JSON list of C-alpha atoms in Angstrom, two decimals:
[
{"chain": "A", "resi": 1, "resn": "MET", "atom": "CA", "xyz": [27.88, 8.56, 3.55]},
{"chain": "A", "resi": 2, "resn": "THR", "atom": "CA", "xyz": [30.92, 10.68, 2.73]},
{"chain": "A", "resi": 3, "resn": "GLU", "atom": "CA", "xyz": [33.80, 9.02, 0.93]},
{"chain": "A", "resi": 4, "resn": "THR", "atom": "CA", "xyz": [37.17, 9.39, 2.62]},
{"chain": "A", "resi": 5, "resn": "LEU", "atom": "CA", "xyz": [40.30, 9.83, 0.52]},
{"chain": "A", "resi": 6, "resn": "SER", "atom": "CA", "xyz": [43.56, 7.99, 0.98]},
{"chain": "A", "resi": 7, "resn": "ILE", "atom": "CA", "xyz": [46.53, 9.87, 2.39]},
{"chain": "A", "resi": 8, "resn": "GLN", "atom": "CA", "xyz": [48.13, 10.05, -1.05]},
{"chain": "A", "resi": 9, "resn": "GLU", "atom": "CA", "xyz": [44.94, 11.41, -2.64]},
{"chain": "A", "resi": 10, "resn": "ASN", "atom": "CA", "xyz": [44.57, 13.96, 0.14]},
{"chain": "A", "resi": 11, "resn": "GLN", "atom": "CA", "xyz": [48.18, 15.08, 0.72]},
{"chain": "A", "resi": 12, "resn": "GLU", "atom": "CA", "xyz": [47.53, 18.74, -0.15]},
{"chain": "A", "resi": 13, "resn": "SER", "atom": "CA", "xyz": [44.60, 18.97, 2.26]},
{"chain": "A", "resi": 14, "resn": "ILE", "atom": "CA", "xyz": [46.61, 17.25, 4.98]},
{"chain": "A", "resi": 15, "resn": "GLU", "atom": "CA", "xyz": [49.45, 19.75, 4.60]},
{"chain": "A", "resi": 16, "resn": "LYS", "atom": "CA", "xyz": [47.06, 22.73, 4.63]},
{"chain": "A", "resi": 17, "resn": "PHE", "atom": "CA", "xyz": [45.21, 21.35, 7.63]},
{"chain": "A", "resi": 18, "resn": "GLY", "atom": "CA", "xyz": [48.47, 20.74, 9.51]},
{"chain": "A", "resi": 19, "resn": "LYS", "atom": "CA", "xyz": [49.44, 24.39, 9.02]},
{"chain": "A", "resi": 20, "resn": "LEU", "atom": "CA", "xyz": [45.98, 25.48, 10.14]},
{"chain": "A", "resi": 21, "resn": "LEU", "atom": "CA", "xyz": [46.26, 23.34, 13.28]},
{"chain": "A", "resi": 22, "resn": "ASP", "atom": "CA", "xyz": [49.54, 25.08, 14.10]},
{"chain": "A", "resi": 23, "resn": "GLN", "atom": "CA", "xyz": [47.88, 28.47, 13.62]},
{"chain": "A", "resi": 24, "resn": "ILE", "atom": "CA", "xyz": [44.91, 27.48, 15.77]},
{"chain": "A", "resi": 25, "resn": "ALA", "atom": "CA", "xyz": [47.14, 26.18, 18.57]},
{"chain": "A", "resi": 26, "resn": "ASP", "atom": "CA", "xyz": [49.29, 29.31, 18.51]},
{"chain": "A", "resi": 27, "resn": "TRP", "atom": "CA", "xyz": [46.24, 31.59, 18.47]},
{"chain": "A", "resi": 28, "resn": "LEU", "atom": "CA", "xyz": [44.52, 29.72, 21.30]},
{"chain": "A", "resi": 29, "resn": "TYR", "atom": "CA", "xyz": [47.62, 29.74, 23.48]},
{"chain": "A", "resi": 30, "resn": "LYS", "atom": "CA", "xyz": [48.29, 33.43, 22.89]},
{"chain": "A", "resi": 31, "resn": "ALA", "atom": "CA", "xyz": [44.66, 34.49, 23.32]},
{"chain": "A", "resi": 32, "resn": "GLU", "atom": "CA", "xyz": [44.19, 32.46, 26.47]},
{"chain": "A", "resi": 33, "resn": "THR", "atom": "CA", "xyz": [47.48, 33.59, 27.99]},
{"chain": "A", "resi": 34, "resn": "GLU", "atom": "CA", "xyz": [46.60, 37.24, 27.32]},
{"chain": "A", "resi": 35, "resn": "GLU", "atom": "CA", "xyz": [43.12, 36.82, 28.83]},
{"chain": "A", "resi": 36, "resn": "ILE", "atom": "CA", "xyz": [44.53, 35.09, 31.90]},
{"chain": "A", "resi": 37, "resn": "GLN", "atom": "CA", "xyz": [46.94, 37.96, 32.50]},
{"chain": "A", "resi": 38, "resn": "LYS", "atom": "CA", "xyz": [44.04, 40.45, 32.46]},
{"chain": "A", "resi": 39, "resn": "SER", "atom": "CA", "xyz": [41.87, 38.40, 34.82]},
{"chain": "A", "resi": 40, "resn": "GLU", "atom": "CA", "xyz": [41.50, 37.61, 38.49]},
{"chain": "A", "resi": 41, "resn": "ILE", "atom": "CA", "xyz": [43.32, 34.31, 37.92]},
{"chain": "A", "resi": 42, "resn": "SER", "atom": "CA", "xyz": [46.50, 35.85, 36.56]},
{"chain": "A", "resi": 43, "resn": "GLU", "atom": "CA", "xyz": [48.55, 34.02, 39.20]},
{"chain": "A", "resi": 44, "resn": "LEU", "atom": "CA", "xyz": [47.92, 30.74, 37.36]},
{"chain": "A", "resi": 45, "resn": "THR", "atom": "CA", "xyz": [49.95, 29.45, 34.46]},
{"chain": "A", "resi": 46, "resn": "TYR", "atom": "CA", "xyz": [48.42, 27.97, 31.33]},
{"chain": "A", "resi": 47, "resn": "SER", "atom": "CA", "xyz": [49.30, 24.42, 32.44]},
{"chain": "A", "resi": 48, "resn": "GLU", "atom": "CA", "xyz": [48.00, 25.03, 35.98]},
{"chain": "A", "resi": 49, "resn": "LEU", "atom": "CA", "xyz": [44.65, 26.14, 34.56]},
{"chain": "A", "resi": 50, "resn": "HIS", "atom": "CA", "xyz": [44.36, 23.04, 32.44]},
{"chain": "A", "resi": 51, "resn": "THR", "atom": "CA", "xyz": [45.33, 20.88, 35.41]},
{"chain": "A", "resi": 52, "resn": "LEU", "atom": "CA", "xyz": [42.53, 22.52, 37.42]},
{"chain": "A", "resi": 53, "resn": "LYS", "atom": "CA", "xyz": [40.11, 21.77, 34.59]},
{"chain": "A", "resi": 54, "resn": "ILE", "atom": "CA", "xyz": [40.97, 18.08, 34.75]},
{"chain": "A", "resi": 55, "resn": "ILE", "atom": "CA", "xyz": [40.75, 17.99, 38.55]},
{"chain": "A", "resi": 56, "resn": "GLY", "atom": "CA", "xyz": [37.37, 19.71, 38.40]},
{"chain": "A", "resi": 57, "resn": "SER", "atom": "CA", "xyz": [36.01, 17.41, 35.70]},
{"chain": "A", "resi": 58, "resn": "ILE", "atom": "CA", "xyz": [36.27, 14.17, 37.72]},
{"chain": "A", "resi": 59, "resn": "GLN", "atom": "CA", "xyz": [35.02, 13.87, 41.27]},
{"chain": "A", "resi": 60, "resn": "ASP", "atom": "CA", "xyz": [37.56, 12.36, 43.66]},
{"chain": "A", "resi": 61, "resn": "ILE", "atom": "CA", "xyz": [40.31, 12.11, 41.05]},
{"chain": "A", "resi": 62, "resn": "LYS", "atom": "CA", "xyz": [43.49, 10.43, 42.22]},
{"chain": "A", "resi": 63, "resn": "LEU", "atom": "CA", "xyz": [46.81, 12.20, 41.78]},
{"chain": "A", "resi": 64, "resn": "PHE", "atom": "CA", "xyz": [48.14, 9.54, 39.39]},
{"chain": "A", "resi": 65, "resn": "GLU", "atom": "CA", "xyz": [44.98, 9.89, 37.27]},
{"chain": "A", "resi": 66, "resn": "VAL", "atom": "CA", "xyz": [45.61, 13.63, 36.94]},
{"chain": "A", "resi": 67, "resn": "ALA", "atom": "CA", "xyz": [49.15, 12.86, 35.74]},
{"chain": "A", "resi": 68, "resn": "ASP", "atom": "CA", "xyz": [47.82, 10.39, 33.19]},
{"chain": "A", "resi": 69, "resn": "LYS", "atom": "CA", "xyz": [45.17, 12.81, 31.88]},
{"chain": "A", "resi": 70, "resn": "VAL", "atom": "CA", "xyz": [47.57, 15.76, 31.70]},
{"chain": "A", "resi": 71, "resn": "GLY", "atom": "CA", "xyz": [50.17, 13.53, 30.09]},
{"chain": "A", "resi": 72, "resn": "VAL", "atom": "CA", "xyz": [53.03, 14.21, 32.47]},
{"chain": "A", "resi": 73, "resn": "SER", "atom": "CA", "xyz": [55.00, 12.18, 34.97]},
{"chain": "A", "resi": 74, "resn": "ARG", "atom": "CA", "xyz": [53.76, 11.65, 38.51]},
{"chain": "A", "resi": 75, "resn": "PRO", "atom": "CA", "xyz": [56.57, 13.73, 40.05]},
{"chain": "A", "resi": 76, "resn": "SER", "atom": "CA", "xyz": [55.77, 16.55, 37.62]},
{"chain": "A", "resi": 77, "resn": "ILE", "atom": "CA", "xyz": [52.06, 16.59, 38.45]},
{"chain": "A", "resi": 78, "resn": "SER", "atom": "CA", "xyz": [52.89, 16.37, 42.14]},
{"chain": "A", "resi": 79, "resn": "ALA", "atom": "CA", "xyz": [54.95, 19.56, 41.81]},
{"chain": "A", "resi": 80, "resn": "THR", "atom": "CA", "xyz": [52.13, 21.29, 39.92]},
{"chain": "A", "resi": 81, "resn": "VAL", "atom": "CA", "xyz": [49.57, 20.23, 42.52]},
{"chain": "A", "resi": 82, "resn": "ASP", "atom": "CA", "xyz": [51.94, 21.46, 45.27]},
{"chain": "A", "resi": 83, "resn": "LYS", "atom": "CA", "xyz": [51.92, 24.89, 43.64]},
{"chain": "A", "resi": 84, "resn": "LEU", "atom": "CA", "xyz": [48.15, 24.87, 43.21]},
{"chain": "A", "resi": 85, "resn": "GLU", "atom": "CA", "xyz": [47.71, 23.82, 46.84]},
{"chain": "A", "resi": 86, "resn": "LYS", "atom": "CA", "xyz": [49.98, 26.63, 48.07]},
{"chain": "A", "resi": 87, "resn": "LYS", "atom": "CA", "xyz": [47.96, 29.11, 46.00]},
{"chain": "A", "resi": 88, "resn": "GLY", "atom": "CA", "xyz": [44.73, 27.78, 47.55]},
{"chain": "A", "resi": 89, "resn": "PHE", "atom": "CA", "xyz": [43.15, 26.25, 44.42]},
{"chain": "A", "resi": 90, "resn": "VAL", "atom": "CA", "xyz": [43.21, 22.57, 45.41]},
{"chain": "A", "resi": 91, "resn": "PHE", "atom": "CA", "xyz": [43.59, 20.36, 48.43]},
{"chain": "A", "resi": 92, "resn": "ARG", "atom": "CA", "xyz": [44.69, 16.78, 48.87]},
{"chain": "A", "resi": 93, "resn": "ASP", "atom": "CA", "xyz": [42.90, 14.13, 50.80]},
{"chain": "A", "resi": 94, "resn": "LYS", "atom": "CA", "xyz": [43.51, 10.45, 51.47]},
{"chain": "A", "resi": 95, "resn": "ASP", "atom": "CA", "xyz": [41.41, 7.98, 49.53]},
{"chain": "A", "resi": 96, "resn": "ILE", "atom": "CA", "xyz": [39.33, 6.08, 52.09]},
{"chain": "A", "resi": 97, "resn": "THR", "atom": "CA", "xyz": [39.20, 3.01, 49.82]},
{"chain": "A", "resi": 98, "resn": "ASP", "atom": "CA", "xyz": [42.96, 2.95, 49.08]},
{"chain": "A", "resi": 99, "resn": "ARG", "atom": "CA", "xyz": [45.13, 4.42, 51.81]},
{"chain": "A", "resi": 100, "resn": "ARG", "atom": "CA", "xyz": [48.12, 4.70, 49.44]},
{"chain": "A", "resi": 101, "resn": "ALA", "atom": "CA", "xyz": [46.24, 6.92, 46.98]},
{"chain": "A", "resi": 102, "resn": "ILE", "atom": "CA", "xyz": [45.84, 10.68, 47.21]},
{"chain": "A", "resi": 103, "resn": "ILE", "atom": "CA", "xyz": [42.64, 12.37, 46.06]},
{"chain": "A", "resi": 104, "resn": "VAL", "atom": "CA", "xyz": [42.87, 15.90, 44.67]},
{"chain": "A", "resi": 105, "resn": "ARG", "atom": "CA", "xyz": [39.88, 18.24, 44.93]},
{"chain": "A", "resi": 106, "resn": "LEU", "atom": "CA", "xyz": [39.20, 21.83, 44.00]},
{"chain": "A", "resi": 107, "resn": "THR", "atom": "CA", "xyz": [38.69, 24.44, 46.67]},
{"chain": "A", "resi": 108, "resn": "GLU", "atom": "CA", "xyz": [36.04, 27.11, 46.16]},
{"chain": "A", "resi": 109, "resn": "LYS", "atom": "CA", "xyz": [38.80, 29.31, 44.74]},
{"chain": "A", "resi": 110, "resn": "GLY", "atom": "CA", "xyz": [39.75, 26.51, 42.33]},
{"chain": "A", "resi": 111, "resn": "SER", "atom": "CA", "xyz": [36.14, 26.03, 41.28]},
{"chain": "A", "resi": 112, "resn": "ASN", "atom": "CA", "xyz": [35.81, 29.76, 40.62]},
{"chain": "A", "resi": 113, "resn": "ALA", "atom": "CA", "xyz": [39.02, 29.72, 38.57]},
{"chain": "A", "resi": 114, "resn": "ASN", "atom": "CA", "xyz": [37.58, 26.87, 36.49]},
{"chain": "A", "resi": 115, "resn": "LYS", "atom": "CA", "xyz": [34.43, 28.90, 35.83]},
{"chain": "A", "resi": 116, "resn": "GLU", "atom": "CA", "xyz": [36.54, 31.88, 34.76]},
{"chain": "A", "resi": 117, "resn": "HIS", "atom": "CA", "xyz": [38.58, 29.62, 32.49]},
{"chain": "A", "resi": 118, "resn": "GLU", "atom": "CA", "xyz": [35.40, 28.27, 30.88]},
{"chain": "A", "resi": 119, "resn": "LYS", "atom": "CA", "xyz": [34.37, 31.86, 30.12]},
{"chain": "A", "resi": 120, "resn": "PHE", "atom": "CA", "xyz": [37.66, 32.29, 28.22]},
{"chain": "A", "resi": 121, "resn": "HIS", "atom": "CA", "xyz": [36.97, 29.20, 26.16]},
{"chain": "A", "resi": 122, "resn": "HIS", "atom": "CA", "xyz": [33.46, 30.42, 25.40]},
{"chain": "A", "resi": 123, "resn": "LYS", "atom": "CA", "xyz": [34.82, 33.81, 24.37]},
{"chain": "A", "resi": 124, "resn": "MET", "atom": "CA", "xyz": [37.40, 32.19, 22.07]},
{"chain": "A", "resi": 125, "resn": "ALA", "atom": "CA", "xyz": [34.75, 29.95, 20.47]},
{"chain": "A", "resi": 126, "resn": "GLU", "atom": "CA", "xyz": [32.59, 33.03, 19.87]},
{"chain": "A", "resi": 127, "resn": "ALA", "atom": "CA", "xyz": [35.55, 34.83, 18.29]},
{"chain": "A", "resi": 128, "resn": "LEU", "atom": "CA", "xyz": [36.26, 31.95, 15.91]},
{"chain": "A", "resi": 129, "resn": "LEU", "atom": "CA", "xyz": [32.68, 31.08, 14.99]},
{"chain": "A", "resi": 130, "resn": "GLY", "atom": "CA", "xyz": [31.78, 34.78, 14.73]},
{"chain": "A", "resi": 131, "resn": "LYS", "atom": "CA", "xyz": [33.88, 34.95, 11.55]},
{"chain": "A", "resi": 132, "resn": "LEU", "atom": "CA", "xyz": [31.61, 32.37, 9.88]},
{"chain": "A", "resi": 133, "resn": "ASN", "atom": "CA", "xyz": [28.04, 32.47, 8.63]},
{"chain": "A", "resi": 134, "resn": "LYS", "atom": "CA", "xyz": [25.43, 30.15, 10.18]},
{"chain": "A", "resi": 135, "resn": "THR", "atom": "CA", "xyz": [25.93, 27.38, 7.61]},
{"chain": "A", "resi": 136, "resn": "GLN", "atom": "CA", "xyz": [29.72, 27.49, 8.02]},
{"chain": "A", "resi": 137, "resn": "GLN", "atom": "CA", "xyz": [29.34, 27.42, 11.81]},
{"chain": "A", "resi": 138, "resn": "GLU", "atom": "CA", "xyz": [27.14, 24.32, 11.62]},
{"chain": "A", "resi": 139, "resn": "LEU", "atom": "CA", "xyz": [29.59, 22.62, 9.24]},
{"chain": "A", "resi": 140, "resn": "MET", "atom": "CA", "xyz": [32.54, 23.48, 11.51]},
{"chain": "A", "resi": 141, "resn": "VAL", "atom": "CA", "xyz": [30.82, 22.11, 14.60]},
{"chain": "A", "resi": 142, "resn": "LYS", "atom": "CA", "xyz": [29.71, 18.96, 12.76]},
{"chain": "A", "resi": 143, "resn": "ALA", "atom": "CA", "xyz": [33.24, 18.41, 11.39]},
{"chain": "A", "resi": 144, "resn": "PHE", "atom": "CA", "xyz": [34.80, 18.65, 14.84]},
{"chain": "A", "resi": 145, "resn": "GLU", "atom": "CA", "xyz": [32.11, 16.40, 16.32]},
{"chain": "A", "resi": 146, "resn": "THR", "atom": "CA", "xyz": [32.96, 13.83, 13.67]},
{"chain": "A", "resi": 147, "resn": "ILE", "atom": "CA", "xyz": [36.70, 14.14, 14.35]},
{"chain": "A", "resi": 148, "resn": "PHE", "atom": "CA", "xyz": [36.34, 13.75, 18.11]},
{"chain": "A", "resi": 149, "resn": "GLU", "atom": "CA", "xyz": [33.65, 11.03, 18.23]}
]
């Protein structure tokens, strides 16, 4: 089993990793935004695409659950879903088990946008892992699996 270091013992690595996380986040946002603009789903914003991903990942997701998973207020997610509905990517339906709740579902157009978005993520993963040899790739994947267990 691998020994973990205390924060004090590992301060230099923590600082380096923090800077790397910033670089990764910036690169991912820029790369994805550029790819979106070149694609058939260019009418969607970055946050709209990620909202679609959440809606598509859970069958019969309630509007408040989308807000919780995206990490925004209910009025904010309602406005985003309004935009997505007007663009034809989602539709709302009443929950038959709870008449007060609203279910949000993807349309075929929304499902296709999700598939296109997944292709972007695959392409970005290929770009990052392509810079590493096989052993480094396996270590990288294992490290992230450990982090997100």
